[in-house]
Short mmCIF file of C-alpha atoms in Angstrom, two decimals:
data_model
loop_
_atom_site.label_atom_id
_atom_site.label_comp_id
_atom_site.label_asym_id
_atom_site.label_seq_id
_atom_site.Cartn_x
_atom_site.Cartn_y
_atom_site.Cartn_z
CA MET A 245 63.57 157.06 44.57
CA ASP A 246 61.72 158.97 47.31
CA SER A 247 60.82 156.40 49.96
CA HIS A 248 57.97 158.60 51.17
CA ALA A 249 56.23 158.55 47.80
CA PRO A 250 53.64 155.93 46.90
CA PRO A 251 55.31 152.75 45.60
CA ASN A 252 54.88 151.92 41.93
CA LYS A 253 51.68 150.10 41.11
CA ASP A 254 52.10 146.61 39.79
CA LYS A 255 52.11 146.41 36.01
CA PRO A 256 49.08 144.81 34.34
CA GLY A 257 49.45 141.10 33.92
CA ILE A 258 51.68 140.54 36.97
CA PRO A 259 50.13 137.64 38.90
CA VAL A 260 48.75 137.93 42.42
CA TRP A 261 51.49 135.50 43.53
CA ARG A 262 54.04 138.34 43.52
CA ASN A 263 52.02 140.28 46.11
CA LEU A 264 51.70 137.31 48.46
CA SER A 265 54.37 137.10 51.14
CA ALA A 266 54.07 137.49 54.93
CA GLY A 267 50.39 136.56 55.09
CA LEU A 268 50.71 133.49 52.88
CA ILE A 269 53.82 132.23 54.68
CA THR A 270 52.28 132.81 58.12
CA GLY A 271 49.04 131.07 57.19
CA ALA A 272 50.81 128.07 55.70
CA ALA A 273 53.19 127.79 58.68
CA ASP A 274 50.16 127.44 60.94
CA ASP A 275 49.54 124.02 59.37
CA ASP A 276 52.78 122.67 60.85
CA PRO A 277 53.28 118.98 61.73
CA SER A 278 51.96 119.64 65.25
CA GLY A 279 48.90 121.30 63.75
CA ILE A 280 48.47 118.36 61.36
CA ALA A 281 48.50 116.07 64.40
CA THR A 282 45.78 118.11 66.12
CA TYR A 283 43.60 118.31 63.01
CA SER A 284 44.04 114.57 62.45
CA GLN A 285 43.15 113.84 66.07
CA VAL A 286 39.88 115.79 66.01
CA GLY A 287 38.95 114.37 62.59
CA ALA A 288 39.64 110.82 63.76
CA ALA A 289 37.87 111.30 67.09
CA PHE A 290 34.82 113.30 66.01
CA GLY A 291 34.44 112.66 62.29
CA TYR A 292 32.68 115.59 60.67
CA GLY A 293 31.84 117.01 64.10
CA MET A 294 34.41 119.82 64.02
CA LEU A 295 34.46 120.84 60.37
CA TRP A 296 32.20 123.79 61.22
CA CYS A 297 34.94 125.22 63.46
CA ILE A 298 37.06 126.07 60.43
CA LEU A 299 34.37 128.45 59.12
CA PHE A 300 34.17 129.99 62.60
CA THR A 301 37.91 130.46 63.10
CA MET A 302 38.64 131.75 59.58
CA PRO A 303 37.38 135.37 60.01
CA LEU A 304 38.85 135.51 63.53
CA MET A 305 42.26 134.42 62.27
CA ILE A 306 42.12 136.85 59.36
CA ALA A 307 41.31 139.72 61.72
CA ILE A 308 43.94 139.08 64.38
CA GLN A 309 46.67 138.43 61.81
CA ALA A 310 45.70 141.57 59.89
CA ILE A 311 46.07 143.53 63.12
CA SER A 312 49.54 142.12 63.80
CA ALA A 313 50.54 142.80 60.17
CA GLY A 314 49.15 146.34 60.45
CA ILE A 315 51.20 147.06 63.56
CA GLY A 316 54.33 145.95 61.71
CA CYS A 317 53.81 147.87 58.48
CA VAL A 318 52.53 151.04 60.18
CA THR A 319 55.14 151.36 62.94
CA GLY A 320 58.07 149.59 61.27
CA HIS A 321 58.61 147.56 64.47
CA GLY A 322 57.76 144.06 65.64
CA LEU A 323 55.16 143.29 68.28
CA MET A 324 57.49 142.99 71.24
CA ASP A 325 59.29 146.20 70.28
CA GLY A 326 55.97 148.02 70.48
CA ILE A 327 54.88 146.34 73.70
CA ARG A 328 58.25 147.17 75.26
CA ALA A 329 57.78 150.84 74.35
CA TYR A 330 54.30 151.22 75.86
CA TYR A 331 53.80 148.54 78.53
CA PRO A 332 55.55 147.33 81.72
CA ARG A 333 58.76 145.39 81.19
CA LYS A 334 57.58 142.63 83.52
CA LEU A 335 54.69 141.91 81.15
CA VAL A 336 57.06 141.88 78.17
CA TYR A 337 59.51 139.49 79.82
CA ALA A 338 56.74 137.15 81.03
CA LEU A 339 55.29 136.99 77.53
CA VAL A 340 58.61 136.36 75.81
CA VAL A 341 59.69 133.62 78.24
CA SER A 342 56.36 131.85 77.75
CA ILE A 343 56.61 132.19 73.97
CA PHE A 344 60.18 130.83 74.04
CA VAL A 345 59.20 127.72 76.02
CA ALA A 346 56.10 126.98 73.94
CA ASN A 347 57.90 127.53 70.64
CA VAL A 348 60.86 125.31 71.55
CA ILE A 349 58.47 122.47 72.44
CA ASN A 350 56.64 123.00 69.15
CA LEU A 351 59.97 123.07 67.32
CA ALA A 352 60.96 119.76 68.89
CA ALA A 353 57.65 118.16 67.94
CA ASP A 354 57.81 119.45 64.36
CA ILE A 355 61.44 118.40 63.88
CA GLY A 356 60.67 114.93 65.23
CA ALA A 357 57.57 114.61 63.04
CA MET A 358 59.56 115.45 59.90
CA GLY A 359 62.11 112.74 60.71
CA ALA A 360 59.36 110.22 61.44
CA ALA A 361 57.58 111.06 58.18
CA LEU A 362 60.73 110.58 56.08
CA LYS A 363 61.38 107.27 57.85
CA LEU A 364 57.88 106.14 56.87
CA LEU A 365 58.57 107.03 53.24
CA ILE A 366 62.09 105.64 52.75
CA GLY A 367 63.09 103.88 55.99
CA GLY A 368 66.23 104.67 57.96
CA PRO A 369 67.04 106.61 61.16
CA ALA A 370 64.28 109.12 62.02
CA LEU A 371 66.46 111.02 64.50
CA LEU A 372 69.20 111.56 61.94
CA TYR A 373 66.66 112.85 59.43
CA ALA A 374 65.13 115.13 62.06
CA GLY A 375 68.51 116.62 62.94
CA GLY A 376 69.33 117.09 59.27
CA PHE A 377 66.10 118.99 58.62
CA ALA A 378 66.67 121.24 61.62
CA VAL A 379 70.27 122.00 60.67
CA LEU A 380 69.24 122.73 57.07
CA SER A 381 66.59 125.22 58.23
CA LEU A 382 69.02 126.89 60.63
CA VAL A 383 71.79 127.23 58.02
CA LEU A 384 69.39 128.76 55.49
CA GLN A 385 68.15 131.31 58.03
CA VAL A 386 71.59 132.30 59.24
CA PHE A 387 73.41 132.51 55.93
CA ILE A 388 70.78 133.58 53.39
CA PRO A 389 69.47 137.19 53.52
CA PHE A 390 65.74 137.62 54.02
CA SER A 391 65.22 138.99 50.50
CA ARG A 392 66.44 135.66 49.09
CA TYR A 393 65.08 133.40 51.86
CA SER A 394 61.51 134.71 51.79
CA PRO A 395 60.85 133.38 48.25
CA ILE A 396 62.05 129.94 49.41
CA LEU A 397 59.51 129.99 52.25
CA LYS A 398 56.81 131.16 49.86
CA LEU A 399 57.59 128.29 47.50
CA LEU A 400 57.35 125.82 50.40
CA THR A 401 53.74 126.89 51.00
CA LEU A 402 52.87 124.91 47.85
CA SER A 403 53.70 121.70 49.74
CA LEU A 404 50.39 122.04 51.56
CA PHE A 405 48.58 121.15 48.34
CA ALA A 406 49.57 117.58 49.25
CA TYR A 407 46.52 117.59 51.53
CA VAL A 408 44.28 118.72 48.69
CA GLY A 409 45.73 115.83 46.70
CA THR A 410 45.02 113.43 49.59
CA VAL A 411 41.33 114.36 49.59
CA MET A 412 41.20 113.87 45.82
CA VAL A 413 42.46 110.28 46.04
CA ILE A 414 40.05 109.19 48.77
CA HIS A 415 36.32 108.78 48.22
CA VAL A 416 34.39 111.62 49.88
CA HIS A 417 30.59 111.78 50.12
CA TRP A 418 30.19 115.53 49.95
CA LEU A 419 26.51 115.80 50.91
CA PRO A 420 27.08 114.65 54.54
CA VAL A 421 30.11 116.95 54.69
CA LEU A 422 28.05 119.97 53.65
CA LYS A 423 25.25 118.96 56.03
CA SER A 424 27.72 118.77 58.94
CA ILE A 425 28.79 122.36 58.22
CA VAL A 426 25.21 123.67 58.14
CA ILE A 427 23.97 121.55 61.07
CA PRO A 428 27.09 120.64 63.09
CA PRO A 429 26.87 117.25 64.85
CA VAL A 430 28.18 118.68 68.13
CA THR A 431 28.72 116.41 71.13
CA TRP A 432 28.66 118.52 74.28
CA ASN A 433 31.02 116.74 76.63
CA ALA A 434 34.46 117.34 78.15
CA LYS A 435 36.29 115.42 75.41
CA TYR A 436 34.67 117.52 72.68
CA ALA A 437 35.43 120.72 74.59
CA VAL A 438 39.10 119.76 74.91
CA GLY A 439 39.25 118.99 71.18
CA LEU A 440 37.68 122.35 70.39
CA VAL A 441 40.19 124.17 72.60
CA ALA A 442 43.06 122.27 70.96
CA LEU A 443 41.80 123.23 67.51
CA LEU A 444 41.46 126.90 68.46
CA GLY A 445 44.90 126.95 70.07
CA THR A 446 46.45 125.38 66.99
CA THR A 447 44.79 127.84 64.63
CA ILE A 448 45.37 131.07 66.59
CA SER A 449 48.87 131.01 68.09
CA PRO A 450 51.17 133.72 69.54
CA TYR A 451 54.14 132.80 67.34
CA LEU A 452 52.06 133.65 64.25
CA PHE A 453 51.42 137.18 65.55
CA CYS A 454 55.10 137.77 66.23
CA TRP A 455 56.23 136.32 62.90
CA GLN A 456 53.85 138.22 60.63
CA ALA A 457 54.47 141.61 62.27
CA ALA A 458 58.23 141.01 62.04
CA GLN A 459 58.07 139.85 58.44
CA GLU A 460 56.16 142.99 57.44
CA VAL A 461 59.09 144.95 58.91
CA GLU A 462 61.54 142.76 56.98
CA GLU A 463 59.60 143.44 53.77
CA ILE A 464 59.97 147.19 54.36
CA GLU A 465 63.71 146.88 54.91
CA ALA A 466 64.13 144.63 51.88
CA HIS A 467 62.42 147.07 49.49
CA ALA A 468 63.94 150.51 48.92
CA ASP A 469 60.59 151.96 47.86
CA ARG A 470 58.77 151.01 51.10
CA SER A 471 58.70 152.77 54.46
CA PRO A 472 56.65 152.46 57.68
CA LEU A 473 53.32 154.18 57.08
CA LEU A 474 53.89 156.53 60.02
CA LEU A 475 56.78 157.98 57.99
CA ALA A 476 55.24 157.55 54.54
CA PRO A 477 51.46 158.01 54.78
CA LEU A 478 51.13 158.39 51.00
CA GLN A 479 52.00 154.70 50.68
CA ALA A 480 49.04 153.69 52.85
CA PRO A 481 46.40 152.87 50.17
CA ASP A 482 48.66 150.53 48.22
CA THR A 483 50.34 149.01 51.29
CA LEU A 484 47.14 148.34 53.22
CA ARG A 485 45.50 146.84 50.14
CA ARG A 486 48.49 144.56 49.57
CA VAL A 487 48.69 143.50 53.23
CA GLY A 488 44.93 142.94 53.36
CA ILE A 489 44.92 140.70 50.29
CA ASP A 490 48.05 138.85 51.41
CA THR A 491 46.69 138.19 54.90
CA THR A 492 43.21 137.21 53.75
CA VAL A 493 44.51 134.81 51.09
CA GLY A 494 47.04 133.33 53.52
CA MET A 495 44.52 132.68 56.30
CA ILE A 496 41.88 131.28 53.93
CA PHE A 497 44.54 128.96 52.51
CA SER A 498 45.57 127.93 56.02
CA ASN A 499 42.02 127.13 57.09
CA LEU A 500 41.16 125.28 53.89
CA ILE A 501 44.17 123.01 54.34
CA ALA A 502 43.13 122.41 57.96
CA PHE A 503 39.64 121.55 56.67
CA PHE A 504 41.07 118.99 54.22
CA ILE A 505 43.23 117.39 56.93
CA ILE A 506 40.26 117.03 59.31
CA LEU A 507 38.15 115.73 56.42
CA THR A 508 40.76 113.13 55.46
CA ALA A 509 40.95 111.84 59.02
CA ALA A 510 37.16 111.80 59.32
CA VAL A 511 36.55 109.97 56.02
CA VAL A 512 39.32 107.41 56.35
CA LEU A 513 40.21 107.00 60.04
CA HIS A 514 37.01 107.81 61.95
CA ALA A 515 34.85 105.87 59.49
CA HIS A 516 37.02 102.76 60.04
CA GLY A 517 37.08 103.04 63.84
CA LYS A 518 40.65 104.41 64.02
CA ILE A 519 39.91 107.18 66.51
CA ASP A 520 43.08 107.27 68.61
CA ILE A 521 45.75 109.26 66.71
CA GLN A 522 48.73 110.57 68.68
CA SER A 523 50.88 112.28 66.04
CA SER A 524 50.96 113.37 62.40
CA SER A 525 53.09 110.34 61.47
CA ASP A 526 50.54 108.08 63.19
CA ALA A 527 47.86 109.60 60.95
CA ALA A 528 49.97 109.05 57.83
CA GLU A 529 50.75 105.45 58.76
CA ALA A 530 47.09 104.71 59.51
CA LEU A 531 46.10 105.94 56.05
CA ARG A 532 48.17 103.34 54.19
CA PRO A 533 46.06 100.22 54.84
CA LEU A 534 42.78 102.15 54.72
CA ALA A 535 43.23 104.58 51.81
CA GLY A 536 46.19 103.19 49.87
CA ASN A 537 49.81 104.04 49.28
CA LEU A 538 49.19 107.25 47.31
CA ALA A 539 47.13 108.87 50.07
CA PHE A 540 49.73 107.77 52.61
CA ALA A 541 52.64 109.14 50.55
CA LEU A 542 50.94 112.50 49.92
CA PHE A 543 50.07 112.91 53.59
CA ALA A 544 53.59 112.00 54.77
CA ALA A 545 55.28 114.21 52.16
CA GLY A 546 53.06 117.09 53.27
CA ILE A 547 54.37 116.71 56.82
CA ILE A 548 57.94 117.17 55.60
CA GLY A 549 57.11 120.11 53.34
CA THR A 550 55.13 122.06 55.91
CA GLY A 551 57.75 121.23 58.54
CA LEU A 552 60.46 122.82 56.42
CA LEU A 553 58.27 125.93 56.37
CA ALA A 554 57.14 125.92 60.00
CA VAL A 555 60.48 125.22 61.69
CA PRO A 556 62.14 128.46 60.51
CA VAL A 557 58.95 130.41 61.28
CA LEU A 558 58.85 129.05 64.84
CA ALA A 559 62.55 129.67 65.43
CA GLY A 560 62.40 133.07 63.75
CA ALA A 561 59.32 134.17 65.71
CA THR A 562 61.11 133.22 68.94
CA ALA A 563 64.17 135.29 67.99
CA TYR A 564 62.08 138.29 66.90
CA ALA A 565 60.10 138.22 70.15
CA ALA A 566 63.22 137.94 72.35
CA ALA A 567 65.14 140.65 70.50
CA GLY A 568 62.17 142.99 70.64
CA ALA A 569 61.63 142.36 74.35
CA PHE A 570 65.24 143.25 75.16
CA GLY A 571 65.57 146.12 72.68
CA GLN A 572 68.07 144.33 70.45
CA LEU A 573 68.51 144.60 66.69
CA SER A 574 66.62 141.87 64.85
CA GLY A 575 66.03 140.66 61.33
CA LEU A 576 67.13 138.01 58.83
CA GLN A 577 68.21 140.81 56.51
CA HIS A 578 71.06 141.62 58.92
CA LYS A 579 74.32 139.72 59.08
CA VAL A 580 75.17 137.67 62.17
CA ARG A 581 77.76 140.17 63.41
CA GLU A 582 75.15 142.96 63.24
CA ALA A 583 72.40 141.14 65.16
CA LYS A 584 74.26 138.74 67.46
CA PHE A 585 71.50 138.55 70.09
CA PHE A 586 68.82 137.81 67.48
CA TYR A 587 70.81 135.05 65.80
CA GLY A 588 71.94 133.73 69.18
CA VAL A 589 68.31 133.15 70.22
CA LEU A 590 67.55 131.65 66.81
CA ILE A 591 70.39 129.16 67.18
CA VAL A 592 69.61 128.33 70.83
CA ALA A 593 65.93 127.71 70.06
CA SER A 594 66.79 125.46 67.10
CA VAL A 595 69.42 123.49 69.02
CA ALA A 596 67.05 123.10 71.98
CA GLY A 597 64.40 121.77 69.61
CA ILE A 598 66.85 119.19 68.28
CA ALA A 599 68.04 118.28 71.78
CA LEU A 600 64.53 117.61 73.08
CA ASN A 601 64.22 114.83 70.51
CA LEU A 602 67.17 113.09 72.19
CA THR A 603 65.54 113.06 75.64
CA PRO A 604 62.95 110.63 77.03
CA LEU A 605 60.44 113.51 77.12
CA ASP A 606 57.01 112.32 75.97
CA PRO A 607 56.30 114.43 72.85
CA ILE A 608 52.52 114.13 73.30
CA LYS A 609 52.66 115.44 76.86
CA ALA A 610 55.12 118.13 75.81
CA LEU A 611 52.76 119.31 73.09
CA TYR A 612 49.94 119.37 75.62
CA TRP A 613 51.93 121.71 77.84
CA SER A 614 52.88 123.78 74.83
CA ALA A 615 49.17 124.17 74.05
CA VAL A 616 48.50 125.17 77.65
CA ILE A 617 51.22 127.85 77.55
CA ASN A 618 50.07 129.13 74.15
CA GLY A 619 46.48 129.28 75.36
CA VAL A 620 47.49 131.33 78.39
CA VAL A 621 49.87 133.64 76.51
CA ALA A 622 47.59 134.25 73.53
CA VAL A 623 44.93 136.12 75.54
CA PRO A 624 47.04 138.90 77.14
CA LEU A 625 49.08 139.24 73.93
CA MET A 626 45.89 139.65 71.88
CA VAL A 627 44.50 142.18 74.37
CA VAL A 628 47.69 144.25 74.10
CA MET A 629 47.61 144.00 70.30
CA MET A 630 44.01 145.22 70.23
CA LEU A 631 44.88 148.15 72.48
CA MET A 632 47.95 149.05 70.41
CA GLY A 633 46.01 148.85 67.17
CA SER A 634 43.35 151.20 68.57
CA GLN A 635 45.67 153.90 69.91
CA ALA A 636 46.72 156.92 67.86
CA LYS A 637 49.92 157.25 69.90
CA VAL A 638 51.00 153.91 68.42
CA MET A 639 49.31 153.87 65.00
CA GLY A 640 48.94 157.56 64.18
CA ASP A 641 46.20 158.01 61.59
CA PHE A 642 46.15 154.27 60.88
CA THR A 643 44.25 152.88 63.86
CA MET A 644 42.36 149.73 62.90
CA PRO A 645 38.91 150.13 61.33
CA LEU A 646 35.70 149.05 63.07
CA PRO A 647 35.35 145.62 61.35
CA LEU A 648 38.84 144.65 62.51
CA LYS A 649 38.04 145.84 66.03
CA ILE A 650 34.87 143.74 66.15
CA PHE A 651 36.42 140.54 64.85
CA GLY A 652 39.68 141.13 66.71
CA TRP A 653 37.92 141.45 70.06
CA LEU A 654 35.71 138.48 69.17
CA ALA A 655 38.85 136.42 68.50
CA THR A 656 40.31 137.59 71.82
CA ALA A 657 37.13 136.71 73.72
CA THR A 658 36.98 133.31 72.01
CA MET A 659 40.55 132.51 73.07
CA ALA A 660 39.79 133.68 76.62
CA VAL A 661 36.79 131.35 76.81
CA ALA A 662 38.92 128.54 75.36
CA ALA A 663 41.55 129.10 78.06
CA ILE A 664 38.87 128.98 80.76
CA VAL A 665 37.41 125.78 79.30
CA MET A 666 40.90 124.29 79.19
CA PHE A 667 41.38 124.81 82.92
CA VAL A 668 37.82 123.74 83.82
CA THR A 669 38.27 120.43 81.97
CA TRP A 670 41.78 119.92 83.36
CA GLY A 671 42.33 116.24 84.07
CA ASP A 672 39.01 115.10 82.55
#
């Protein structure tokens, strides 16, 4: 088949599920155990006071992820490959080192949270469980080609429905919830500002940009009838429609799950005076006496399921970013001997994440520093993405449309303000 021809249209009756891939996986991976901890913390601390943020962040997240996906499917290269081609190497190396450090800390926190959640459910050694989950994720990534591994990741996104189930088994008064969205009960103080910055940093993260752009490239390589749009412009209408739907559905799903997690913490924990939550497993454990065993079990199981999805995304995004920054071959579709650097970074990041769980490092402080690094890195990376997406020398005839420019720059400005607020409130 001619790879430059438009791909075959889907046959009538084929469900939307088949067209969901990179966007859905990326959105679901954003609700990782560390993210669950942050959402639980703000729900416990502020009740309904931050539910409105989800409606604010949703269009921003859709826009910036659509831009990263567009760069991948148009150019056929990941983000760091593109940045390396058009921007100073010092900028590239600074970005990739920062991403590596932040992602490894996140990996450690997620791996530890999965072990702690399984211990809550069945008892036993949390560290052993954590190591087992990490090794399982690593083995699947290294030994299963992307075309067979991607459906596994997509299936794991269904685990997030555990948080829909949690809301269904607790008693929610929906009128106050809706009122809090229309008239947000905002408390303007340093603690609220820090919570808002944490929520933004959890929702819009550099590793998500790197992963989705790279996975769009993987999708091209895994399908014989797809090519980068710069080489196959006739494929543009179908490809851009598919990517747009995939990204929009994925980010809406991601934000709705975040909404349900915040709501659960607000209804159960905040309402009962349990406002100091340190981790996702703390949130799960606190639910048991207040909301019952079913709510507890669903919440804890969700931590494990989303962890199994997020850990390979975090490790993979780190490897994609590093390989792109140093001009090395990357991709889960390649065998280890073909992409040694890529798989080497993948393995090092995963092992480092496991190792950090064996140190006396305070996971809460580590996550704080991870958030600081992500907040700092996100802004220049988003600026570069916006510039790349606007330039014909990078995107050819497929520069981003005006709505994406508006919301993309708004997302960038919002993250810049969040970074400033973070430093202004430092130590408060």
